[in-house]
Each structure stands twice: as C-alpha cells, then as structure tokens.
PDB file of C-alpha atoms in Angstrom:
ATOM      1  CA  UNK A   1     -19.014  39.132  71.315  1.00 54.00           C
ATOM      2  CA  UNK A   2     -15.729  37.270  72.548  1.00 63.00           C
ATOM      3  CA  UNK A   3     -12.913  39.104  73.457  1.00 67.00           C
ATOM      4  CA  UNK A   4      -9.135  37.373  74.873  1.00 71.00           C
ATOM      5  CA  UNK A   5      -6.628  39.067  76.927  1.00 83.00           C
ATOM      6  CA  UNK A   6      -4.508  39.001  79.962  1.00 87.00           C
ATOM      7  CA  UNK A   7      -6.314  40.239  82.474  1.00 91.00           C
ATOM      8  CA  UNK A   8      -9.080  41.518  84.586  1.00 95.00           C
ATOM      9  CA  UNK A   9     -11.201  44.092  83.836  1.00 94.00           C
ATOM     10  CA  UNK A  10     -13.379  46.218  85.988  1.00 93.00           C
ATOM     11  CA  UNK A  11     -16.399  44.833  84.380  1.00 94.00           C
ATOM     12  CA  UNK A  12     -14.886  41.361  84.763  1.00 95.00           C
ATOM     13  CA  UNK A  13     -14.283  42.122  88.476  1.00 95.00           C
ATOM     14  CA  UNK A  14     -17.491  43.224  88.858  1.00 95.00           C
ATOM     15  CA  UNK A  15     -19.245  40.561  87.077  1.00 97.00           C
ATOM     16  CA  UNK A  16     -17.035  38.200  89.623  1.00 97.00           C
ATOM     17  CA  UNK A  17     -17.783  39.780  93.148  1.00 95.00           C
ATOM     18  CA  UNK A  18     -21.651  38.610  92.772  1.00 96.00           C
ATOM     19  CA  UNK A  19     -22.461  34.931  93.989  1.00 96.00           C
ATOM     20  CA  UNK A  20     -22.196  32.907  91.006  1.00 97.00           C
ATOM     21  CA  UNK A  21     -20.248  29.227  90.877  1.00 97.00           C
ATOM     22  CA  UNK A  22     -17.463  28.817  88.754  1.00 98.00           C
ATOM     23  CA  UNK A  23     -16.474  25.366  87.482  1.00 98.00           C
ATOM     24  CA  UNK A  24     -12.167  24.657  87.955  1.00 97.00           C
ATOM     25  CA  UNK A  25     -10.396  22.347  85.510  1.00 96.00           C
ATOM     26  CA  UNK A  26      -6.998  21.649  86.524  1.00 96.00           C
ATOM     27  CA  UNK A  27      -4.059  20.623  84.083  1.00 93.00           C
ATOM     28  CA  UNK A  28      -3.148  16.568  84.446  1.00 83.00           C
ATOM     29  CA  UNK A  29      -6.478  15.281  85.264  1.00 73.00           C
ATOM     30  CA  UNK A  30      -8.547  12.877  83.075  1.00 73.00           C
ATOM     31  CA  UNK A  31      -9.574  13.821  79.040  1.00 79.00           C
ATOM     32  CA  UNK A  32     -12.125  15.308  78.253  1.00 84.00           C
ATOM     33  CA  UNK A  33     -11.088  17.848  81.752  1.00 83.00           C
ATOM     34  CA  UNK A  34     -14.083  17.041  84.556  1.00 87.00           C
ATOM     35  CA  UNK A  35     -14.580  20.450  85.617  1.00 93.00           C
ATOM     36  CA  UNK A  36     -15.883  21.385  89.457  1.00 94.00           C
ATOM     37  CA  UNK A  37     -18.850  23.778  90.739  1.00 96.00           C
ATOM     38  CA  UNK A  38     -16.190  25.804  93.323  1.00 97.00           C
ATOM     39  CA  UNK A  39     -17.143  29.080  95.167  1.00 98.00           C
ATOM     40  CA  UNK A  40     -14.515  31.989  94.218  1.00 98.00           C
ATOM     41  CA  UNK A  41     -13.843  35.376  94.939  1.00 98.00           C
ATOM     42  CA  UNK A  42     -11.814  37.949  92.732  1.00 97.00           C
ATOM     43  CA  UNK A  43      -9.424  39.535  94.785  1.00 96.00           C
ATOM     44  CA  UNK A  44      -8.564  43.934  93.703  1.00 92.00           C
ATOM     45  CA  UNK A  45      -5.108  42.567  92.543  1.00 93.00           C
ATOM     46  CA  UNK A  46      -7.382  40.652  89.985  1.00 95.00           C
ATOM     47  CA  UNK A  47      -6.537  36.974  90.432  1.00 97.00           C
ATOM     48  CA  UNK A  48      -9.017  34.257  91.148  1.00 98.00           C
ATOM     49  CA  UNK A  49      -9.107  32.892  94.844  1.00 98.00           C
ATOM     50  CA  UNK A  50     -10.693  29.232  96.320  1.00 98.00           C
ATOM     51  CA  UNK A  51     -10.563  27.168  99.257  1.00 98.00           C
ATOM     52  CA  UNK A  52      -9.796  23.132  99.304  1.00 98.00           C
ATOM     53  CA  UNK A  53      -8.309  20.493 101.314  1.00 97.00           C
ATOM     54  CA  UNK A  54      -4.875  20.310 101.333  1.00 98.00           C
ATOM     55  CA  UNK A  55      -4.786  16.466 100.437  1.00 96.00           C
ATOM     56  CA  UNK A  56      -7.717  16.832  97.703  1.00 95.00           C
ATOM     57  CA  UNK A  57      -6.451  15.411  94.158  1.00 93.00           C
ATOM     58  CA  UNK A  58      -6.897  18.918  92.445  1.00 94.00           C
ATOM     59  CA  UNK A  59      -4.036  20.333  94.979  1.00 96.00           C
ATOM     60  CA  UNK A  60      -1.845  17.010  94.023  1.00 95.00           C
ATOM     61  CA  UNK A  61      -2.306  17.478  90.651  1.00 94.00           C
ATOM     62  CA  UNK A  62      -1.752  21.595  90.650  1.00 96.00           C
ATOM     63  CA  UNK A  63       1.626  20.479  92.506  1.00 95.00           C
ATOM     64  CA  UNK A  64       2.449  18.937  89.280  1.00 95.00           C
ATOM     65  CA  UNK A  65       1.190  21.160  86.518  1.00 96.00           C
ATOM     66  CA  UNK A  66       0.386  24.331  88.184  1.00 97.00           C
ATOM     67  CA  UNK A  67      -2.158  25.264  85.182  1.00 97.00           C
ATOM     68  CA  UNK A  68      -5.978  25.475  85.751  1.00 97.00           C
ATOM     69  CA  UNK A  69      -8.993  27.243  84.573  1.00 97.00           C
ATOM     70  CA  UNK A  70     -12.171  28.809  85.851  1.00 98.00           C
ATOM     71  CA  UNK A  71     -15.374  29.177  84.054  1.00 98.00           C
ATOM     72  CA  UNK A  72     -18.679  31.528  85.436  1.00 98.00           C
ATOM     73  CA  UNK A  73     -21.630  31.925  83.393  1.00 97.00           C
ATOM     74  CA  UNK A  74     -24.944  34.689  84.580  1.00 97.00           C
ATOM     75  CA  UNK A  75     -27.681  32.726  85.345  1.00 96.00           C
ATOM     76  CA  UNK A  76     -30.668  31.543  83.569  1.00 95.00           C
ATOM     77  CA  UNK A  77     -32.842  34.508  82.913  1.00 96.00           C
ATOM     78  CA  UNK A  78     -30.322  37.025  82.552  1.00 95.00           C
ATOM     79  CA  UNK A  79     -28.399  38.298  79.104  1.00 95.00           C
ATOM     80  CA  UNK A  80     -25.856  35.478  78.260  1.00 95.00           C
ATOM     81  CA  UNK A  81     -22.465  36.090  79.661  1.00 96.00           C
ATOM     82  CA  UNK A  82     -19.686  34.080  80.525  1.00 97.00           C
ATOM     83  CA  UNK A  83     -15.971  34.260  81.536  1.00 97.00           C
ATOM     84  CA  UNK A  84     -13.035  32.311  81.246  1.00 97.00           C
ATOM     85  CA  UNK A  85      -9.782  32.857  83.531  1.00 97.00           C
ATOM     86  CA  UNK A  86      -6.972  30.013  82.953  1.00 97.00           C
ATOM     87  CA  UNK A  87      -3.302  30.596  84.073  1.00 97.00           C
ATOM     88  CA  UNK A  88      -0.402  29.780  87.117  1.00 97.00           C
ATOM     89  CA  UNK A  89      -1.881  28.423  90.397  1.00 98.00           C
ATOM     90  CA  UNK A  90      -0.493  28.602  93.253  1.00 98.00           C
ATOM     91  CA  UNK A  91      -1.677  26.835  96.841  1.00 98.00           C
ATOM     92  CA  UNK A  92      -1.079  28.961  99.659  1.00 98.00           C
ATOM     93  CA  UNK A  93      -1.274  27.728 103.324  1.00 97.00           C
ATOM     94  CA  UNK A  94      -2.409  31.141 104.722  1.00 98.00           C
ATOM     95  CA  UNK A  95      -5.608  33.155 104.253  1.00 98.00           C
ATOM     96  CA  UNK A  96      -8.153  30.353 103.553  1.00 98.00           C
ATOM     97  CA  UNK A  97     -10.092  30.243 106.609  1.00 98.00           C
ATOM     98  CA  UNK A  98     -10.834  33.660 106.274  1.00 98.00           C
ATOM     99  CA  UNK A  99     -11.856  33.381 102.609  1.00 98.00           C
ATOM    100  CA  UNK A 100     -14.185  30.497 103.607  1.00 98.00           C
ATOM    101  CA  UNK A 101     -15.750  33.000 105.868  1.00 98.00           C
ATOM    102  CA  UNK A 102     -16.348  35.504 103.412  1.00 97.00           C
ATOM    103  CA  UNK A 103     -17.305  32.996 101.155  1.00 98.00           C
ATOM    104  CA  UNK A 104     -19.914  31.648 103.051  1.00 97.00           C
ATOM    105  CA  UNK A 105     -21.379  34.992 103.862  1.00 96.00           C
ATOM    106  CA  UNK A 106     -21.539  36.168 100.466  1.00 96.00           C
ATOM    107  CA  UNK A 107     -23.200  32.650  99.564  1.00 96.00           C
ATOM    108  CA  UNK A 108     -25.197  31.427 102.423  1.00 96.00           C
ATOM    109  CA  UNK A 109     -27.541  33.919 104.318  1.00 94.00           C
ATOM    110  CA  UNK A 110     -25.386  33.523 107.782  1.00 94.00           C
ATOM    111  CA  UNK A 111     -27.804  35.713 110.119  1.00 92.00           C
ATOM    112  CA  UNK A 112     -30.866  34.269 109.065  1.00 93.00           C
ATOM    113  CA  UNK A 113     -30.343  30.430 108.889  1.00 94.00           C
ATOM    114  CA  UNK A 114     -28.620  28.858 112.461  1.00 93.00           C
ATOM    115  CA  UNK A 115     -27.921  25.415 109.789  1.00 96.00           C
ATOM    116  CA  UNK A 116     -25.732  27.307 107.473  1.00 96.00           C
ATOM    117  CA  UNK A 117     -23.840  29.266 110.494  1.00 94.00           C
ATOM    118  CA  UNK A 118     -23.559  25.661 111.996  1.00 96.00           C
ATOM    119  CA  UNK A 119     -22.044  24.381 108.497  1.00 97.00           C
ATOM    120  CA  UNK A 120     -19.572  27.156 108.742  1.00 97.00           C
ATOM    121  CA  UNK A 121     -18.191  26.557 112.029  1.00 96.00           C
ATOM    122  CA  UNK A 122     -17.775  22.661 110.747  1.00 97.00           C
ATOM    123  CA  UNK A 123     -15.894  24.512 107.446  1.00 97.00           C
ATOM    124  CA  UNK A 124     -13.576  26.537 109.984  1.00 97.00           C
ATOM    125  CA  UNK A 125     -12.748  23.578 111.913  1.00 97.00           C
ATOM    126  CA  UNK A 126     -11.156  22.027 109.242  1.00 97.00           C
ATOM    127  CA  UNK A 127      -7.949  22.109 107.388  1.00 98.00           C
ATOM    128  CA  UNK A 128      -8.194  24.003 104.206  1.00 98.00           C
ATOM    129  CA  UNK A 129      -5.626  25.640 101.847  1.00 98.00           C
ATOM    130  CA  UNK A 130      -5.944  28.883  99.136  1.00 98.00           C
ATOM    131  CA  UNK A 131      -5.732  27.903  95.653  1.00 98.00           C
ATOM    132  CA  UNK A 132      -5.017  31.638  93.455  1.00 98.00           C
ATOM    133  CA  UNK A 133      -5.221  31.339  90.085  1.00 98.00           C
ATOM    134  CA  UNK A 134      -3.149  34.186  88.408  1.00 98.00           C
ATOM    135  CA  UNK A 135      -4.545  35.013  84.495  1.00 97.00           C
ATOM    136  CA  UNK A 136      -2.590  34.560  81.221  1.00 96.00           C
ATOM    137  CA  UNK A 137      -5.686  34.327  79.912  1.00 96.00           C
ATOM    138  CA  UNK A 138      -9.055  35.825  79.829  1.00 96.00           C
ATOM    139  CA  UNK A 139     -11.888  35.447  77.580  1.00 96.00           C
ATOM    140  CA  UNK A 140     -15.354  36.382  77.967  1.00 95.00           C
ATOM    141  CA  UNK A 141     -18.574  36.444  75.991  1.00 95.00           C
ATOM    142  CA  UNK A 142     -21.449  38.827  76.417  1.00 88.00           C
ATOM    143  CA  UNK A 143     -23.822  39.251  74.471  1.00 82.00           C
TER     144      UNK A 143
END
C-alpha cells in the first residue's frame, strides 16, 4: 500500500528514529538524480535533519533550488517498507555539530570501539553545516 501526504506521521517518525541510511537527491544536479547514502534524524517538529560541509556541491546546488528528497527503505529481512520525504531545504549554520554527535552515537557503537570515538572527534573538528528538509511531500509504502 502507498499512501501521499504532507507530513509526518507517528509511524513515519518512528520508522525514522531507528538507524537506517537514507539516500538525498537534490534539485539541479545531473539527470537521471545521483542520489547519496546520508545519515538523518527526524526531528519532533517532523522535518528531516543532516550534516555536510558547507562548500560540498549538494549545499551549492540547494542554494540554488532549495528542493531535495530523502528516501529510507527497512532492511533486507524485514517486511518491505519504504519512505519518501521531498520538500524546502534549508542550510543552517547552527546545530550540526551536535547532530553529528547524536548521529554518530545512534550509528556507531561510541563506548565500545576507541576507532569510531576517534572518527568522531576528527567529525567535530571540522566545519559542517545542517541541511533540514521541511515535507510537501510524503509517500510511503508498506506492505
């Protein structure tokens, strides 16, 4: 079953808070769109939140044509699901150290492998900016 609308539900949300990858397409890139495996998190307010370099060519090109789109699909082995989120971006200059760090937590196992808390202090050492996609649209599949 595939169902549109405009927003967030509380399934969605839930469905987004677990550690999956979601693949970004931004507006103004090359055809057919080359989509990229990004970490996310869903905030309560129910937009879609990511980290990047402020110089990357996804931020140039969302400075143009503010319009991109998120894709996260279960993994193999469980019941097919996927969800779609496209709408306004915006790039913030606050917040996205801090969403790295939560990031990283919720995707790396922090306490348990010194590498990955050693990849995380490179992360926060860097420059980095908050890309939050804000939905027009939302459709998902579940089946």
């Amino acid at each position: 079953m595939s169902t549109d609308a405009t927003s967030l539900t509380t399934q969605d949300l839930e469905f987004l808070r677990r550690p999956l990858y979601g693949f970004l397409s931004v507006a103004g890139g090359p055809l057919p769109p080359q989509p990229r495996p990004v970490w996310f998190e869903a905030t309560a307010e129910g937009t879609i939140q990511l980290f990047t370099g402020p110089d990357t060519l996804k931020v140039r090109r969302l400075r143009r044509d503010p319009r991109a789109s998120i894709v996260v699909a279960a993994p193999v082995g469980e019941r097919e699901r996927w969800l779609w989120v496209a709408g306004r971006t915006t790039v913030e200059t606050d917040g996205a150290h801090d969403l790295a760090a939560r990031l990283a937590a919720r995707y790396w196992d922090l306490d348990d492998d010194p590498a990955r808390a050693d990849d995380l202090a490179g992360i926060l050492a860097e420059d980095w900016v908050r890309l939050v996609i804000h939905p027009e649209t939302v459709r998902r599949y579940a089946f």
